[in-house]
Coordinates of C-alpha atoms in Angstrom, one line a residue:
X1 CA 19.6 151.8 -3.9
X2 CA 16.3 151.9 -2.5
X3 CA 14.9 154.5 -0.2
X4 CA 13.7 153.4 3.4
X5 CA 9.8 153.0 3.8
X6 CA 9.5 156.4 5.9
X7 CA 11.8 158.1 3.4
X8 CA 9.7 157.1 0.4
X9 CA 6.3 158.3 2.0
X10 CA 8.0 161.5 2.9
X11 CA 9.1 161.9 -0.7
X12 CA 5.5 161.2 -2.1
X13 CA 3.8 163.6 0.3
X14 CA 6.5 166.4 -1.0
X15 CA 5.8 165.7 -4.7
X16 CA 1.8 165.3 -3.6
X17 CA 1.8 168.8 -1.6
X18 CA 3.6 170.6 -4.8
X19 CA 1.2 169.2 -7.2
X20 CA -1.6 170.3 -4.9
X21 CA -0.2 173.7 -4.7
X22 CA 0.2 174.1 -8.5
X23 CA -3.4 173.0 -8.9
X24 CA -4.7 175.6 -6.3
X25 CA -2.7 178.3 -8.1
X26 CA -4.6 177.4 -11.3
X27 CA -7.8 177.3 -9.7
X28 CA -7.4 180.6 -8.1
X29 CA -6.4 182.0 -11.0
X30 CA -9.6 180.8 -13.2
X31 CA -11.5 182.1 -10.7
X32 CA -10.2 185.9 -10.7
X33 CA -10.4 185.4 -14.4
X34 CA -13.9 184.4 -14.4
X35 CA -14.9 187.3 -12.0
X36 CA -13.1 189.7 -14.1
X37 CA -15.2 188.3 -17.3
X38 CA -18.3 188.6 -15.4
X39 CA -17.5 192.3 -14.5
X40 CA -16.8 192.9 -18.4
X41 CA -19.9 191.5 -19.2
X42 CA -21.8 193.8 -16.3
X43 CA -19.9 196.9 -18.0
X44 CA -21.1 196.1 -21.7
X45 CA -24.5 195.6 -20.3
X46 CA -24.4 199.2 -18.9
X47 CA -22.8 200.5 -22.1
X48 CA -25.7 199.3 -24.3
X49 CA -28.3 200.3 -21.5
X50 CA -27.2 203.7 -21.6
X51 CA -27.0 203.7 -25.6
X52 CA -30.3 202.5 -25.8
X53 CA -31.8 205.0 -23.5
X54 CA -30.0 207.7 -25.6
X55 CA -30.5 206.5 -29.1
X56 CA -33.4 208.7 -29.9
X57 CA -31.5 211.8 -29.2
X58 CA -29.0 213.7 -31.6
X59 CA -25.5 213.4 -30.6
X60 CA -22.1 215.0 -31.9
X61 CA -19.5 212.8 -33.9
X62 CA -17.2 213.7 -31.0
X63 CA -19.6 212.2 -28.3
X64 CA -20.1 208.9 -30.8
X65 CA -16.6 208.4 -30.8
X66 CA -16.2 208.5 -27.4
X67 CA -18.7 205.9 -27.1
X68 CA -17.6 203.7 -29.3
X69 CA -14.0 204.1 -28.2
X70 CA -15.1 202.8 -24.6
X71 CA -17.0 200.1 -25.6
X72 CA -14.1 198.9 -28.2
X73 CA -11.9 199.1 -25.1
X74 CA -13.8 196.8 -23.0
X75 CA -14.8 194.4 -25.7
X76 CA -10.9 194.1 -26.5
X77 CA -10.3 193.3 -22.7
X78 CA -13.1 190.9 -22.7
X79 CA -11.5 188.9 -25.7
X80 CA -8.4 188.9 -24.0
X81 CA -9.8 187.5 -20.5
X82 CA -11.6 184.7 -22.5
X83 CA -8.6 183.9 -24.0
X84 CA -6.5 183.5 -21.0
X85 CA -9.5 181.3 -19.6
X86 CA -9.5 179.1 -22.4
X87 CA -5.6 178.7 -22.4
X88 CA -5.4 178.1 -18.8
X89 CA -8.4 175.4 -19.3
X90 CA -6.2 173.9 -22.0
X91 CA -3.5 173.5 -19.9
X92 CA -5.7 171.8 -17.3
X93 CA -7.1 169.4 -20.1
X94 CA -3.6 168.4 -20.9
X95 CA -2.7 167.8 -17.2
X96 CA -5.6 165.6 -16.7
X97 CA -5.2 163.9 -19.9
X98 CA -1.5 163.1 -18.6
X99 CA -3.0 161.9 -15.5
X100 CA -5.5 159.8 -17.0
X101 CA -2.6 158.1 -19.1
X102 CA -0.5 157.6 -16.0
X103 CA -3.5 156.2 -13.9
X104 CA -4.5 153.9 -16.6
X105 CA -0.9 152.5 -16.8
X106 CA -0.9 152.2 -13.0
X107 CA -4.2 150.3 -12.9
X108 CA -2.9 147.9 -15.5
X109 CA 0.0 147.0 -13.4
X110 CA -2.0 146.8 -10.4
X111 CA -4.7 144.4 -12.0
X112 CA -1.6 142.6 -13.6
X113 CA 0.2 142.0 -10.2
X114 CA -3.4 141.1 -8.6
X115 CA -4.1 138.7 -11.1
X116 CA -0.5 136.8 -10.7
X117 CA -1.3 136.9 -6.8
X118 CA -5.0 135.2 -7.3
X119 CA -3.4 132.4 -9.3
X120 CA -0.8 132.0 -7.0
X121 CA -3.2 132.1 -4.0
X122 CA -5.7 129.6 -6.3
X123 CA -2.9 127.0 -6.6
X124 CA -2.0 127.1 -2.9
X125 CA -5.8 127.3 -1.6
X126 CA -5.6 123.7 -0.4
X127 CA -6.1 123.9 3.5
X128 CA -4.1 120.8 3.9
X129 CA -1.1 122.4 2.2
X130 CA -1.0 125.3 4.4
X131 CA -1.4 123.2 7.3
X132 CA 1.8 121.3 5.9
X133 CA 3.5 124.3 5.2
X134 CA 3.1 125.2 8.9
X135 CA 4.0 121.8 10.2
X136 CA 7.2 121.5 8.1
X137 CA 8.7 124.1 9.8
X138 CA 12.1 123.7 11.5
X139 CA 11.0 125.2 14.9
X140 CA 8.4 127.3 16.6
X141 CA 9.7 130.6 15.3
X142 CA 9.9 129.4 11.8
X143 CA 6.2 128.3 11.8
X144 CA 5.1 131.9 13.8
X145 CA 6.9 133.5 10.9
X146 CA 5.0 131.5 8.1
X147 CA 1.8 132.2 9.8
X148 CA 2.6 136.0 10.0
X149 CA 3.6 135.8 6.1
X150 CA 0.3 133.9 5.4
X151 CA -1.8 136.7 7.2
X152 CA 0.3 139.4 5.5
X153 CA -0.2 137.8 2.0
X154 CA -4.0 137.6 2.6
X155 CA -4.0 141.3 3.9
X156 CA -2.0 142.3 0.9
X157 CA -4.2 140.7 -1.2
X158 CA -7.3 142.8 0.0
X159 CA -5.4 145.9 0.3
X160 CA -4.7 145.6 -3.7
X161 CA -8.1 144.9 -4.3
X162 CA -8.8 148.0 -2.4
X163 CA -6.2 150.2 -4.3
X164 CA -7.5 149.0 -7.7
X165 CA -11.1 150.2 -6.8
X166 CA -9.8 153.5 -5.3
X167 CA -7.6 153.8 -8.7
X168 CA -10.7 153.0 -10.9
X169 CA -12.8 155.8 -8.8
X170 CA -10.1 158.5 -9.2
X171 CA -9.8 157.5 -12.9
X172 CA -13.6 158.0 -13.3
X173 CA -13.6 161.6 -11.6
X174 CA -10.7 162.8 -13.6
X175 CA -12.4 161.6 -16.6
X176 CA -15.4 163.2 -15.6
X177 CA -13.5 166.4 -14.8
X178 CA -12.0 166.6 -18.1
X179 CA -15.4 166.3 -20.1
X180 CA -16.3 169.2 -17.9
X181 CA -13.2 171.3 -18.8
X182 CA -13.6 170.4 -22.4
X183 CA -17.3 171.6 -22.4
X184 CA -16.4 174.8 -20.4
X185 CA -13.6 175.7 -22.8
X186 CA -16.0 175.0 -26.0
X187 CA -18.3 177.3 -24.3
X188 CA -15.6 180.2 -23.8
X189 CA -14.4 179.5 -27.3
X190 CA -17.9 180.2 -28.9
X191 CA -18.6 183.1 -26.7
X192 CA -15.4 184.7 -28.0
X193 CA -16.3 184.4 -31.4
X194 CA -19.5 186.3 -30.8
X195 CA -17.4 189.0 -29.0
X196 CA -15.2 189.2 -31.8
X197 CA -18.1 189.7 -34.4
X198 CA -19.4 192.6 -32.0
X199 CA -15.8 193.9 -31.7
X200 CA -15.5 194.3 -35.7
X201 CA -19.0 196.0 -35.8
X202 CA -18.2 198.7 -33.5
X203 CA -14.8 199.2 -35.2
X204 CA -16.4 199.4 -38.6
X205 CA -18.9 202.0 -36.9
X206 CA -15.9 203.7 -35.4
X207 CA -14.2 203.6 -38.7
X208 CA -17.1 205.3 -40.9
X209 CA -17.4 208.2 -38.0
X210 CA -13.5 208.6 -37.8
X211 CA -13.8 208.9 -41.9
X212 CA -16.3 211.8 -41.6
X213 CA -14.6 213.5 -39.1
X214 CA -11.0 213.7 -40.9
X215 CA -12.8 215.3 -43.9
X216 CA -13.4 218.4 -41.5
X217 CA -10.7 217.8 -39.2
X218 CA -9.7 221.4 -38.4
X219 CA -13.5 222.2 -37.5
X220 CA -13.5 219.2 -34.8
X221 CA -9.8 220.1 -33.7
X222 CA -11.1 223.7 -32.7
X223 CA -14.1 222.5 -30.9
X224 CA -12.0 220.0 -28.7
X225 CA -9.4 222.8 -28.1
X226 CA -12.1 225.2 -26.9
X227 CA -13.3 222.4 -24.4
X228 CA -9.8 221.8 -23.2
X229 CA -9.6 225.7 -22.4
X230 CA -12.8 225.5 -20.6
X231 CA -11.6 222.6 -18.6
X232 CA -8.5 224.0 -17.8
X233 CA -10.4 227.1 -16.5
X234 CA -12.7 225.2 -14.2
X235 CA -9.6 223.0 -13.1
X236 CA -7.5 226.3 -12.2
X237 CA -10.7 227.9 -10.5
X238 CA -10.6 224.6 -8.3
X239 CA -7.1 224.7 -7.7
X240 CA -7.3 228.2 -6.4
X241 CA -10.3 227.5 -4.0
X242 CA -8.4 224.3 -2.2
X243 CA -5.2 226.4 -1.9
X244 CA -7.1 229.4 -0.4
X245 CA -8.7 226.9 2.0
X246 CA -5.4 225.2 2.9
X247 CA -4.0 228.9 3.5
X248 CA -6.9 230.0 5.8
X249 CA -6.6 226.4 7.5
X250 CA -3.1 227.1 8.7
X251 CA -4.1 230.9 9.6
X252 CA -6.9 229.8 11.9
X253 CA -5.8 230.2 15.6
X254 CA -8.4 227.0 16.3
X255 CA -6.4 224.9 14.5
X256 CA -2.8 226.1 14.7
X257 CA -1.9 223.5 17.3
X258 CA -2.2 220.7 14.6
X259 CA 0.8 220.4 12.2
X260 CA 0.1 220.5 8.5
X261 CA 2.0 219.5 5.7
X262 CA 2.9 222.4 2.9
X263 CA 0.3 221.1 0.5
X264 CA -2.4 219.7 3.2
X265 CA -4.8 221.5 5.7
X266 CA -4.1 222.2 9.3
X267 CA -6.6 219.7 11.0
X268 CA -8.3 219.7 14.3
X269 CA -8.2 216.3 16.0
X270 CA -11.8 215.7 14.5
X271 CA -10.8 216.5 11.0
X272 CA -7.8 214.4 11.6
X273 CA -9.8 211.4 12.7
X274 CA -11.9 212.0 9.6
X275 CA -9.0 212.2 7.1
X276 CA -7.5 208.9 8.7
X277 CA -11.0 207.2 8.0
X278 CA -11.1 208.2 4.6
X279 CA -7.5 206.9 4.0
X280 CA -8.5 203.6 5.6
X281 CA -11.3 203.2 3.3
X282 CA -9.1 203.6 0.2
X283 CA -10.6 201.2 -2.7
X284 CA -13.7 200.9 -0.8
X285 CA -15.6 204.2 -1.3
X286 CA -18.8 203.8 -3.2
X287 CA -19.4 205.4 -6.5
X288 CA -20.3 209.0 -6.9
X289 CA -23.6 207.6 -8.7
X290 CA -25.5 204.4 -8.1
X291 CA -25.3 203.2 -11.9
X292 CA -22.7 204.1 -14.8
X293 CA -19.0 203.7 -16.4
X294 CA -16.0 205.6 -16.7
X295 CA -15.9 207.0 -20.1
X296 CA -12.8 209.2 -19.4
X297 CA -9.9 207.9 -17.4
X298 CA -7.3 209.8 -14.9
X299 CA -4.2 211.4 -16.3
X300 CA -2.8 212.6 -19.3
X301 CA -3.6 210.7 -22.4
X302 CA -3.8 211.1 -26.3
X303 CA -7.1 212.7 -27.7
X304 CA -8.9 209.7 -29.5
X305 CA -9.8 212.1 -32.5
X306 CA -6.7 214.1 -32.9
X307 CA -3.5 212.1 -31.6
X308 CA -1.5 215.3 -31.6
X309 CA -3.5 216.7 -29.0
X310 CA -3.5 215.2 -25.2
X311 CA -6.4 215.4 -22.6
X312 CA -5.0 216.2 -19.1
X313 CA -7.7 214.6 -16.8
X314 CA -7.6 215.4 -13.1
X315 CA -10.4 213.2 -12.4
X316 CA -12.6 210.8 -14.4
X317 CA -15.9 211.5 -16.3
X318 CA -18.3 209.0 -15.6
X319 CA -21.3 208.5 -18.1
X320 CA -24.5 207.6 -16.3
X321 CA -28.2 207.6 -17.0
X322 CA -30.6 210.5 -17.5
X323 CA -31.9 211.8 -14.2
X324 CA -29.3 210.3 -11.9
X325 CA -28.0 211.4 -8.5
X326 CA -24.8 212.7 -7.5
X327 CA -23.8 211.4 -4.0
X328 CA -21.2 211.9 -1.6
X329 CA -18.5 209.1 -1.5
X330 CA -17.6 209.9 2.3
X331 CA -18.7 211.7 5.3
X332 CA -17.6 215.2 5.1
X333 CA -18.5 219.1 4.8
X334 CA -19.4 220.9 1.9
X335 CA -16.5 223.0 1.4
X336 CA -17.5 225.1 -1.5
X337 CA -20.4 225.4 -4.2
X338 CA -18.5 226.4 -7.5
X339 CA -20.3 228.7 -10.0
X340 CA -18.8 229.8 -13.1
X341 CA -20.2 231.5 -15.9
X342 CA -21.7 228.9 -18.7
X343 CA -20.7 226.2 -16.6
X344 CA -23.2 223.8 -14.4
X345 CA -22.5 224.1 -10.5
X346 CA -19.7 222.1 -8.9
X347 CA -19.7 220.7 -5.5
X348 CA -16.4 220.2 -3.5
X349 CA -16.6 218.4 -0.3
X350 CA -13.9 218.0 2.4
X351 CA -13.0 215.1 4.5
X352 CA -10.4 216.0 6.5
X353 CA -7.3 216.6 4.2
X354 CA -9.0 215.0 1.2
X355 CA -11.6 216.6 -1.1
X356 CA -13.8 215.1 -3.4
X357 CA -15.3 217.4 -6.3
X358 CA -18.5 216.8 -8.3
X359 CA -18.8 218.6 -11.4
X360 CA -21.6 219.0 -14.0
X361 CA -24.6 219.2 -11.7
X362 CA -28.0 220.9 -12.1
X363 CA -30.2 220.8 -9.3
X364 CA -28.4 221.0 -5.7
X365 CA -29.6 219.5 -2.9
X366 CA -26.9 220.8 -0.5
X367 CA -25.1 224.2 0.4
X368 CA -22.1 225.3 1.8
X369 CA -21.1 224.3 5.2
X370 CA -23.4 221.3 5.2
X371 CA -22.3 218.4 6.9
X372 CA -22.9 215.3 4.5
X373 CA -22.8 211.5 5.0
X374 CA -21.7 208.4 2.5
X375 CA -24.0 208.0 -0.1
X376 CA -26.0 211.0 0.8
X377 CA -27.6 213.0 -2.5
X378 CA -26.1 216.0 -3.2
X379 CA -27.3 217.0 -6.7
X380 CA -28.9 215.9 -10.2
X381 CA -26.3 215.0 -12.8
X382 CA -26.7 217.5 -15.8
X383 CA -27.7 216.4 -19.0
X384 CA -25.8 217.7 -22.0
X385 CA -28.8 219.0 -24.4
X386 CA -26.6 218.7 -27.5
X387 CA -24.9 215.5 -27.0
X388 CA -27.5 213.8 -25.1
X389 CA -25.3 212.4 -22.4
X390 CA -25.3 212.6 -18.7
X391 CA -22.1 212.5 -17.4
X392 CA -20.3 213.5 -13.9
X393 CA -16.6 214.6 -13.6
X394 CA -15.4 213.5 -10.3
X395 CA -12.3 214.4 -8.7
X396 CA -10.2 213.3 -5.5
X397 CA -7.3 215.5 -4.1
X398 CA -4.9 215.1 -1.5
X399 CA -4.6 218.6 -0.3
X400 CA -4.1 220.4 -3.7
X401 CA -2.8 217.4 -5.3
X402 CA -4.9 215.2 -7.6
X403 CA -5.2 211.4 -7.0
X404 CA -6.5 208.6 -9.4
X405 CA -10.1 208.2 -8.3
X406 CA -9.6 204.0 -9.7
X407 CA -7.6 203.6 -6.8
X408 CA -10.1 205.2 -4.2
X409 CA -13.5 203.8 -5.6
X410 CA -14.6 200.3 -5.2
X411 CA -14.1 198.4 -8.5
X412 CA -13.9 201.3 -10.6

C-alpha cells in the first residue's frame, strides 16, 4: 500500500530530524572531548614548566614520586580522551562511507531514469507530433489534461536535472568531510603514539625511584607518618578556630536575631547576602594562585608510596611556581591568622557561612579583621627549601564541614 504524498513527506522529515539530532549529539560530544584534550595539554605544559623551574634544586624521593604520579595520571587521561575522539571519528567515518554508498546508488538511479526520460523526450521532440497528440483528443477537457501532462513532464525533467545536480554536490561535500575526518583521525592516532611514549618514560622513571624507596621503606614510612601527624595537628587547630568562631557568633547579641544551623554561623543580614553570593558562584570561583595544578586532591586516598597508609586531605594541594602570590577567591573578611610552631602562616577568610583557608604562606599582606576583595593578594606562597617545591594547601569549609574545592573553583 502506497503512503499518501503528505504522509510520505512527514515521514521523511521525521527521519531527517532524527538523523540531525544524532549528528548534533556526535558533534557536541566531539567538541567536549576536544576542549578536554586541550585542557590536558595545558596541564602538561604547566607540569613541565614547573619541573624545568625546579630541575636544579635537590628534591626528596617522596616529592619526585608525587610529581611523577600526577603527570602519569594526566597522561593516562589524555590517552583515554584522545582514544575516545579517534573512536568517535571512526563512527563518523563509517556513517559517511555508508552515506556515500547510498548517495552513489541514488545518483545512479536518478541518472538512469533521467536518461530514459531524455530518450523518450527525444523520440517525441517533433512539434507536429505534439500538436497531433493534442488535436487527437476526444474533447476540450482531454486536450487540456494532455497539455497539462506535457507541461508537468517538462517540469519533471528540469526537476530531475536539478536533483541530480544537488545530489552530486552533496556527494562531493560528504567526500570532502570524510577526507578531513580521516586526516584528523590520523593526527590524533599519531599524537597518541607520542603521548604513550612519554607515558612509558614517566612510568620507567617512576619504577626506578620506587625501587630505590622500597630498599628503605621503613625510613620513608616514618617520614610519611610524621608529616601526617603534623597535618592532622594543623587541621585540628583550624577546626577548633572555626568552631570557636561559630560559637562566638551565636553568643553575640547583635546576630541573635538571625537563625543559624547547628554547624553554621549566626549571620547578620549583610553576612547572609555575602554567604548567598558565595553559594551562587559555586564552580566559578577563581584559583587561589594564578598558575598551578592540583598535586593532591580532596578526600581520603591511598598514599602513593605505601599503599597500606591513607591520606586524609581536607582540601587540595596546589603546586605552583616560586614567588607565587596567594589570593582571595571571593570577597570576605580575614577571620584569623594562624601561627603554629614550625608551621608557615595560615590565613582564614570568612565569606558569610563559608571559610576559605590558605596554608603554607610566607610573607603576609593582610591582618586579622581586614576586608578583602576577590583576587586580592593575601600573601606569598612558601617554597620548601628541602624539596624545592612551592605549594599552597587550600580548603573550603561550610561552617565546620569541609567541602571539595574542585566543586567550587573554576575548572579545577
